[in-house]
Amino acid sequence: MTPLINIGYTGAHGSDPEYPPPLPEPEKDADIRYRPMVPFSWRNEICRFLDVSPDALDEEVFQAMDKAAKTLKEAEQMKARYEARRGPPRYEIIHSVRCEQSRMEGKLYLDQPWVVESGPNKAHLRGSQPILNFELFLERNKEAVFVVYKDYRCCGRQHNSRSKAHLEPDGQVDASSLLTTERISIISSDLSSAMEDFSETALAEFPHTDFKEGEEMKHPYIWWFHRRKEIDEALGKHELSSWSLMVNLVREYVLERMAEEWETVDELLARKKISLKYMDYLFVPNQIAISTEQGRDISKLQGVITQGWLERQPFLDYSAIVNVMFWTFDGTFHKVSKEFSIKDLPITLLAEMEEFNITELPLYPIEYASHETTEGLRKRGRMFWKCRFRNYVGLAQETSEEIQDSIGSRFMVDIATHKKLHGDAKARAQRQPPPDLRTRAHRCKVKLDVHFLRDVVWNTEAFDLLVVPEETKLLIQAVVTNQLQTTENADLIHGKGNGLFILLHGGPGTGKTLTAESTSMSSYTLARPGAAVCFYWLSILDPVLTLLVVLLDEADVFLEQRSLVNLERNALVSVFLRVLEYYDGILILTSNRVGIFDEAFKSRIQLNLRYRNLDRDQRLQIWKNFFIRLRRLEEASTRHSGLSYGAKVDEMLDKLDELAEANLNGRQIRNAVSTARQLARYQKEPLSYKHLTVVINEAKKFDEYLLELNRTYTADEIQRDKGER
């Protein structure tokens, strides 16, 4: 009878029946019932493992166990000797040749193939050390941790513009010209783990090859080129790490293979040059690049972010694509991704090694742009960011032929309001568009380059130089400032407007328009809509216009007395009166025909200011202000262009009394100074009192003619007789 051995029992007495086995420990869970012990024969299992009969004697079993122990020990020793003979890790270079005329798979060689004169192009490749069984080759070379594959194509359409340059002196095709690709294949799990550990140190957050076993690193190893410094630092810092030996093996091959080419690329990039052969080195994923797709002028350049490496088009000579991303804005930011095609290069197709400036490409990294370009793009970006909300801007210079004399003009950028006016389908579909939002200087739609927009520089000096009584200036400043800060409505009827309406009336050239302009120049935005859009502005743009000072210059058409004759004008005046009832902004009206106003406007205008004709002291002050400003303008003109002939400002200041005697209004004084400057430049002389007297005398001749024509009646007297002023 075969003895039974209890599971888990070992002791000094072995299987002696005089010593019964210990009882099993009770289960921790008292709810689990004990199951009956199942008898199990360890002796039978040991005999089966040792290939011994269960009926064998104990002595035979022990002998078999001793023999098995010796065999296991010898196996461990053989494994250790094999590992010692295996040697350090290494790599293999395998040349893969595929013949386009053969239906068979490509052949593998250990030696570099050479060209034989056979096949359709007399350029067939052969090698002397073929690999007939690749799996057996790997089994015999277990110390190889990666394989470098060099892929060749022969007997096909390889004689393109590139391969024609690779000919031997005797006219034979060079085998290297048939090399299409090179790749490093990871065949060792040890190398895979080492490269992954290494990448966490040296390649963190940088796009690179996947280092899993079976993955490939493709020539020219651009990711390694761009991280050489970090890779070398990581290997030096972790010299004793578990992955250092494996990674150094890869590094040795890559540097040996690419050293000459990378040195050439470094030298080209240092001079901001490149050639077609090395264009792949320019672009890295997540890199800022500059697109010239819209034009090469700095105002047309566009910044994009690359989303991948450069990919050459296989069937097109020197054409490539780069995936890029950029943002557009129409009131909401939109992310746009596209394939950017790099073509129309600045050199001929045959000149693969010819150098050219990187900035001649239609897309190039921002690090190769000039300082002027990068600063211009940064300024434009900051301005664009400001304009995502309502922003009042000035124009630095003319941007197109559509805008004449636009330097210094101001514009309100307000995309939200534009959407309010034109965003709905009905507004876009209607045949007759709503009146345009136009600038105060232009009565047409214009396209502005953000590059030329600047923050508004408020002219705080203009109001101080305004030649009107001080109490008038104080009153205007008080009501305008307090109105912009007031939000409460004192009207008994809820919903009525809380606007401020100012009427400036008087003769021409007395400072009415200048008062409105200088008020807004201090710190507020001035809008000057035309008559056709006035009602549209006031009724539709209330939220915007509450932040503006709206000037209706020569507002007679809106304010004229209603009559029984002209019903259309009556309707215009009635609508305008109704609009004023619910308007919340500041509205300044100017007129020199206050006598024709409808009496309904009298109660709606909070502040009426009369501008009398200039007296001698006011004219003297205006002349003085112009001369002081003229001195600054001439100094700035000489400093920037050097073309100015200057101005004898001190001489003209000495003649202020004589100049003030001429009965000119403010606008006529400005015109006189402007015309005199043009006369002086034409005569190539400094502006002086002489030039002013010539212009003033000509103006006097015209005034004398008008007096003669009107029988010595002045314009003020004529208007007064009509009851209009």
Short mmCIF file of N, CA and C in Angstrom, two decimals, residues 551-664:
data_model
loop_
_atom_site.label_atom_id
_atom_site.label_comp_id
_atom_site.label_asym_id
_atom_site.label_seq_id
_atom_site.Cartn_x
_atom_site.Cartn_y
_atom_site.Cartn_z
N LEU A 551 -20.97 114.14 -32.93
CA LEU A 551 -21.02 115.50 -33.48
C LEU A 551 -21.83 115.49 -34.77
N LEU A 552 -22.91 116.30 -34.80
CA LEU A 552 -23.65 116.54 -36.03
C LEU A 552 -23.31 117.95 -36.49
N ASP A 553 -22.31 118.01 -37.37
CA ASP A 553 -21.84 119.31 -37.86
C ASP A 553 -22.82 119.85 -38.89
N GLU A 554 -23.07 121.17 -38.82
CA GLU A 554 -24.04 121.82 -39.72
C GLU A 554 -25.36 121.05 -39.69
N ALA A 555 -25.99 121.02 -38.51
CA ALA A 555 -27.16 120.18 -38.27
C ALA A 555 -28.47 120.84 -38.70
N ASP A 556 -28.41 121.82 -39.59
CA ASP A 556 -29.62 122.56 -39.97
C ASP A 556 -30.68 121.64 -40.57
N VAL A 557 -30.27 120.61 -41.30
CA VAL A 557 -31.23 119.75 -41.98
C VAL A 557 -32.13 119.02 -40.99
N PHE A 558 -31.64 118.79 -39.76
CA PHE A 558 -32.44 118.10 -38.76
C PHE A 558 -33.28 119.06 -37.92
N LEU A 559 -32.85 120.32 -37.86
CA LEU A 559 -33.43 121.24 -36.88
C LEU A 559 -34.32 122.31 -37.49
N GLU A 560 -34.45 122.33 -38.81
CA GLU A 560 -35.17 123.42 -39.47
C GLU A 560 -36.66 123.41 -39.11
N GLN A 561 -37.23 124.60 -39.03
CA GLN A 561 -38.63 124.80 -38.67
C GLN A 561 -39.56 124.02 -39.61
N ARG A 562 -40.53 123.30 -39.00
CA ARG A 562 -41.50 122.57 -39.80
C ARG A 562 -42.50 123.54 -40.42
N SER A 563 -43.03 123.12 -41.58
CA SER A 563 -43.99 123.97 -42.29
C SER A 563 -45.03 123.08 -42.96
N LEU A 564 -46.04 123.72 -43.57
CA LEU A 564 -47.08 122.97 -44.27
C LEU A 564 -46.70 122.63 -45.70
N VAL A 565 -45.57 123.11 -46.14
CA VAL A 565 -45.18 122.94 -47.54
C VAL A 565 -44.44 121.63 -47.76
N ASN A 566 -43.41 121.40 -46.94
CA ASN A 566 -42.51 120.26 -47.15
C ASN A 566 -42.80 119.17 -46.10
N LEU A 567 -43.63 118.21 -46.47
CA LEU A 567 -44.01 117.15 -45.53
C LEU A 567 -42.85 116.20 -45.24
N GLU A 568 -41.99 115.96 -46.23
CA GLU A 568 -40.85 115.07 -46.01
C GLU A 568 -39.91 115.64 -44.95
N ARG A 569 -39.68 116.96 -45.01
CA ARG A 569 -38.82 117.57 -44.00
C ARG A 569 -39.51 117.54 -42.64
N ASN A 570 -40.81 117.74 -42.62
CA ASN A 570 -41.53 117.65 -41.35
C ASN A 570 -41.34 116.28 -40.71
N ALA A 571 -41.43 115.23 -41.52
CA ALA A 571 -41.25 113.88 -41.00
C ALA A 571 -39.84 113.68 -40.47
N LEU A 572 -38.85 114.23 -41.18
CA LEU A 572 -37.45 114.11 -40.74
C LEU A 572 -37.26 114.76 -39.38
N VAL A 573 -37.78 115.98 -39.23
CA VAL A 573 -37.64 116.69 -37.96
C VAL A 573 -38.38 115.97 -36.84
N SER A 574 -39.57 115.45 -37.13
CA SER A 574 -40.35 114.75 -36.11
C SER A 574 -39.65 113.49 -35.63
N VAL A 575 -39.11 112.74 -36.56
CA VAL A 575 -38.39 111.52 -36.18
C VAL A 575 -37.17 111.85 -35.35
N PHE A 576 -36.46 112.91 -35.75
CA PHE A 576 -35.26 113.28 -35.01
C PHE A 576 -35.61 113.72 -33.59
N LEU A 577 -36.70 114.44 -33.44
CA LEU A 577 -37.15 114.84 -32.11
C LEU A 577 -37.47 113.61 -31.25
N ARG A 578 -38.10 112.62 -31.87
CA ARG A 578 -38.46 111.41 -31.13
C ARG A 578 -37.21 110.63 -30.71
N VAL A 579 -36.23 110.58 -31.59
CA VAL A 579 -34.99 109.86 -31.27
C VAL A 579 -34.29 110.51 -30.09
N LEU A 580 -34.29 111.84 -30.06
CA LEU A 580 -33.61 112.55 -28.98
C LEU A 580 -34.25 112.24 -27.62
N GLU A 581 -35.55 111.92 -27.62
CA GLU A 581 -36.23 111.65 -26.37
C GLU A 581 -35.65 110.42 -25.65
N TYR A 582 -35.14 109.47 -26.43
CA TYR A 582 -34.71 108.19 -25.84
C TYR A 582 -33.21 107.94 -26.02
N TYR A 583 -32.48 109.00 -26.34
CA TYR A 583 -31.04 108.83 -26.56
C TYR A 583 -30.30 109.10 -25.25
N ASP A 584 -29.25 108.28 -24.95
CA ASP A 584 -28.54 108.37 -23.68
C ASP A 584 -27.14 108.95 -23.80
N GLY A 585 -26.67 109.20 -24.99
CA GLY A 585 -25.30 109.66 -25.15
C GLY A 585 -25.16 111.17 -25.15
N ILE A 586 -24.00 111.63 -25.62
CA ILE A 586 -23.71 113.06 -25.74
C ILE A 586 -23.80 113.44 -27.21
N LEU A 587 -24.62 114.41 -27.52
CA LEU A 587 -24.81 114.86 -28.89
C LEU A 587 -24.51 116.35 -28.97
N ILE A 588 -23.53 116.69 -29.82
CA ILE A 588 -23.17 118.10 -30.03
C ILE A 588 -23.60 118.49 -31.44
N LEU A 589 -24.39 119.54 -31.53
CA LEU A 589 -24.85 120.04 -32.83
C LEU A 589 -24.23 121.41 -33.08
N THR A 590 -23.82 121.65 -34.30
CA THR A 590 -23.29 122.97 -34.66
C THR A 590 -24.13 123.54 -35.80
N SER A 591 -24.28 124.84 -35.80
CA SER A 591 -25.05 125.50 -36.85
C SER A 591 -24.70 126.99 -36.88
N ASN A 592 -24.76 127.57 -38.05
CA ASN A 592 -24.62 129.02 -38.17
C ASN A 592 -25.92 129.66 -38.67
N ARG A 593 -27.04 128.88 -38.54
CA ARG A 593 -28.36 129.38 -38.96
C ARG A 593 -29.38 129.05 -37.87
N VAL A 594 -29.11 129.48 -36.66
CA VAL A 594 -29.95 129.10 -35.54
C VAL A 594 -31.35 129.71 -35.63
N GLY A 595 -31.51 130.73 -36.45
CA GLY A 595 -32.81 131.39 -36.55
C GLY A 595 -33.86 130.55 -37.22
N ILE A 596 -33.48 129.49 -37.93
CA ILE A 596 -34.47 128.68 -38.65
C ILE A 596 -34.87 127.44 -37.85
N PHE A 597 -34.39 127.31 -36.62
CA PHE A 597 -34.65 126.10 -35.84
C PHE A 597 -36.12 125.99 -35.46
N ASP A 598 -36.59 124.75 -35.40
CA ASP A 598 -37.93 124.47 -34.90
C ASP A 598 -37.93 124.70 -33.39
N GLU A 599 -38.98 125.35 -32.90
CA GLU A 599 -38.99 125.71 -31.49
C GLU A 599 -39.06 124.50 -30.56
N ALA A 600 -39.42 123.33 -31.09
CA ALA A 600 -39.48 122.13 -30.25
C ALA A 600 -38.09 121.71 -29.77
N PHE A 601 -37.06 122.17 -30.47
CA PHE A 601 -35.71 121.78 -30.06
C PHE A 601 -35.22 122.59 -28.86
N LYS A 602 -35.80 123.73 -28.64
CA LYS A 602 -35.29 124.60 -27.57
C LYS A 602 -35.33 123.90 -26.21
N SER A 603 -36.42 123.16 -25.95
CA SER A 603 -36.54 122.50 -24.64
C SER A 603 -35.73 121.21 -24.55
N ARG A 604 -35.30 120.71 -25.68
CA ARG A 604 -34.54 119.46 -25.67
C ARG A 604 -33.04 119.68 -25.60
N ILE A 605 -32.58 120.87 -25.84
CA ILE A 605 -31.15 121.16 -25.82
C ILE A 605 -30.80 121.75 -24.46
N GLN A 606 -29.93 121.04 -23.73
CA GLN A 606 -29.60 121.47 -22.37
C GLN A 606 -28.67 122.67 -22.34
N LEU A 607 -27.77 122.76 -23.32
CA LEU A 607 -26.75 123.81 -23.27
C LEU A 607 -26.64 124.46 -24.64
N ASN A 608 -26.93 125.77 -24.70
CA ASN A 608 -26.79 126.55 -25.93
C ASN A 608 -25.63 127.52 -25.76
N LEU A 609 -24.66 127.45 -26.65
CA LEU A 609 -23.49 128.32 -26.56
C LEU A 609 -23.34 129.10 -27.86
N ARG A 610 -23.29 130.41 -27.70
CA ARG A 610 -23.13 131.27 -28.88
C ARG A 610 -21.65 131.60 -29.07
N TYR A 611 -21.21 131.52 -30.30
CA TYR A 611 -19.83 131.85 -30.65
C TYR A 611 -19.84 133.12 -31.49
N ARG A 612 -19.36 134.20 -30.88
CA ARG A 612 -19.30 135.47 -31.58
C ARG A 612 -18.09 135.50 -32.51
N ASN A 613 -18.09 136.44 -33.43
CA ASN A 613 -16.93 136.60 -34.31
C ASN A 613 -15.70 136.93 -33.48
N LEU A 614 -14.54 136.48 -33.95
CA LEU A 614 -13.30 136.67 -33.20
C LEU A 614 -12.94 138.14 -33.10
N ASP A 615 -12.56 138.54 -31.89
CA ASP A 615 -12.04 139.90 -31.75
C ASP A 615 -10.53 139.88 -31.95
N ARG A 616 -9.89 141.05 -31.81
CA ARG A 616 -8.46 141.15 -32.10
C ARG A 616 -7.63 140.28 -31.15
N ASP A 617 -7.95 140.27 -29.87
CA ASP A 617 -7.18 139.48 -28.90
C ASP A 617 -7.29 137.98 -29.19
N GLN A 618 -8.48 137.55 -29.58
CA GLN A 618 -8.64 136.13 -29.90
C GLN A 618 -7.85 135.75 -31.15
N ARG A 619 -7.87 136.63 -32.16
CA ARG A 619 -7.09 136.35 -33.37
C ARG A 619 -5.61 136.30 -33.05
N LEU A 620 -5.14 137.18 -32.19
CA LEU A 620 -3.72 137.18 -31.82
C LEU A 620 -3.35 135.87 -31.12
N GLN A 621 -4.23 135.40 -30.23
CA GLN A 621 -3.94 134.15 -29.53
C GLN A 621 -3.92 132.96 -30.48
N ILE A 622 -4.83 132.97 -31.46
CA ILE A 622 -4.87 131.87 -32.43
C ILE A 622 -3.59 131.86 -33.27
N TRP A 623 -3.15 133.05 -33.74
CA TRP A 623 -1.89 133.13 -34.48
C TRP A 623 -0.73 132.59 -33.63
N LYS A 624 -0.71 132.97 -32.39
CA LYS A 624 0.38 132.54 -31.50
C LYS A 624 0.37 131.02 -31.32
N ASN A 625 -0.83 130.46 -31.13
CA ASN A 625 -0.92 129.00 -30.98
C ASN A 625 -0.41 128.27 -32.22
N PHE A 626 -0.76 128.79 -33.39
CA PHE A 626 -0.30 128.17 -34.63
C PHE A 626 1.22 128.24 -34.75
N PHE A 627 1.82 129.34 -34.38
CA PHE A 627 3.27 129.49 -34.52
C PHE A 627 4.02 128.56 -33.55
N ILE A 628 3.48 128.42 -32.34
CA ILE A 628 4.12 127.50 -31.38
C ILE A 628 4.05 126.06 -31.88
N ARG A 629 2.89 125.70 -32.42
CA ARG A 629 2.76 124.35 -32.97
C ARG A 629 3.63 124.19 -34.21
N LEU A 630 3.73 125.23 -35.00
CA LEU A 630 4.54 125.18 -36.22
C LEU A 630 6.00 124.93 -35.89
N ARG A 631 6.48 125.51 -34.81
CA ARG A 631 7.88 125.30 -34.42
C ARG A 631 8.12 123.81 -34.12
N ARG A 632 7.19 123.18 -33.40
CA ARG A 632 7.36 121.76 -33.09
C ARG A 632 7.30 120.90 -34.36
N LEU A 633 6.39 121.24 -35.27
CA LEU A 633 6.28 120.47 -36.51
C LEU A 633 7.54 120.57 -37.35
N GLU A 634 8.10 121.76 -37.45
CA GLU A 634 9.31 121.94 -38.25
C GLU A 634 10.49 121.20 -37.64
N GLU A 635 10.59 121.22 -36.32
CA GLU A 635 11.68 120.48 -35.67
C GLU A 635 11.54 118.98 -35.91
N ALA A 636 10.32 118.46 -35.82
CA ALA A 636 10.10 117.03 -36.06
C ALA A 636 10.36 116.67 -37.50
N SER A 637 9.94 117.55 -38.44
CA SER A 637 10.15 117.27 -39.86
C SER A 637 11.63 117.25 -40.20
N THR A 638 12.39 118.18 -39.64
CA THR A 638 13.83 118.22 -39.89
C THR A 638 14.52 116.99 -39.30
N ARG A 639 14.06 116.57 -38.13
CA ARG A 639 14.69 115.43 -37.46
C ARG A 639 14.45 114.13 -38.20
N HIS A 640 13.27 113.96 -38.80
CA HIS A 640 12.93 112.68 -39.43
C HIS A 640 13.31 112.63 -40.90
N SER A 641 13.07 113.70 -41.64
CA SER A 641 13.33 113.64 -43.08
C SER A 641 14.46 114.55 -43.53
N GLY A 642 14.70 115.62 -42.79
CA GLY A 642 15.75 116.55 -43.18
C GLY A 642 15.40 117.39 -44.39
N LEU A 643 14.12 117.37 -44.84
CA LEU A 643 13.73 118.07 -46.05
C LEU A 643 13.15 119.46 -45.77
N SER A 644 12.89 119.77 -44.51
CA SER A 644 12.26 121.04 -44.19
C SER A 644 13.27 122.19 -44.32
N TYR A 645 12.74 123.34 -44.77
CA TYR A 645 13.58 124.54 -44.87
C TYR A 645 13.46 125.40 -43.63
N GLY A 646 12.65 124.94 -42.65
CA GLY A 646 12.56 125.66 -41.40
C GLY A 646 11.51 126.75 -41.43
N ALA A 647 11.44 127.48 -40.33
CA ALA A 647 10.48 128.58 -40.21
C ALA A 647 11.06 129.63 -39.27
N LYS A 648 10.88 130.88 -39.63
CA LYS A 648 11.34 131.99 -38.80
C LYS A 648 10.24 132.32 -37.79
N VAL A 649 10.09 131.44 -36.81
CA VAL A 649 8.99 131.57 -35.85
C VAL A 649 9.14 132.82 -35.01
N ASP A 650 10.35 133.13 -34.57
CA ASP A 650 10.55 134.32 -33.73
C ASP A 650 10.16 135.59 -34.48
N GLU A 651 10.49 135.64 -35.76
CA GLU A 651 10.12 136.81 -36.57
C GLU A 651 8.62 136.95 -36.65
N MET A 652 7.91 135.82 -36.86
CA MET A 652 6.46 135.88 -36.99
C MET A 652 5.80 136.20 -35.65
N LEU A 653 6.39 135.72 -34.54
CA LEU A 653 5.84 136.08 -33.23
C LEU A 653 5.97 137.57 -32.97
N ASP A 654 7.03 138.19 -33.48
CA ASP A 654 7.19 139.64 -33.32
C ASP A 654 6.15 140.41 -34.12
N LYS A 655 5.57 139.78 -35.14
CA LYS A 655 4.60 140.45 -36.00
C LYS A 655 3.15 140.08 -35.64
N LEU A 656 2.94 139.57 -34.43
CA LEU A 656 1.59 139.14 -34.05
C LEU A 656 0.58 140.29 -34.10
N ASP A 657 0.99 141.46 -33.68
CA ASP A 657 0.05 142.60 -33.67
C ASP A 657 -0.42 142.92 -35.07
N GLU A 658 0.51 142.93 -36.03
CA GLU A 658 0.13 143.22 -37.42
C GLU A 658 -0.77 142.12 -37.98
N LEU A 659 -0.46 140.86 -37.67
CA LEU A 659 -1.26 139.76 -38.19
C LEU A 659 -2.66 139.76 -37.58
N ALA A 660 -2.79 140.13 -36.31
CA ALA A 660 -4.09 140.13 -35.65
C ALA A 660 -5.02 141.20 -36.18
N GLU A 661 -4.46 142.19 -36.87
CA GLU A 661 -5.30 143.26 -37.41
C GLU A 661 -6.17 142.75 -38.56
N ALA A 662 -5.69 141.75 -39.29
CA ALA A 662 -6.46 141.21 -40.41
C ALA A 662 -7.71 140.53 -39.87
N ASN A 663 -8.88 140.89 -40.42
CA ASN A 663 -10.15 140.38 -39.93
C ASN A 663 -10.41 138.98 -40.51
N LEU A 664 -9.73 137.99 -39.91
CA LEU A 664 -9.85 136.60 -40.37
C LEU A 664 -10.47 135.76 -39.25
#
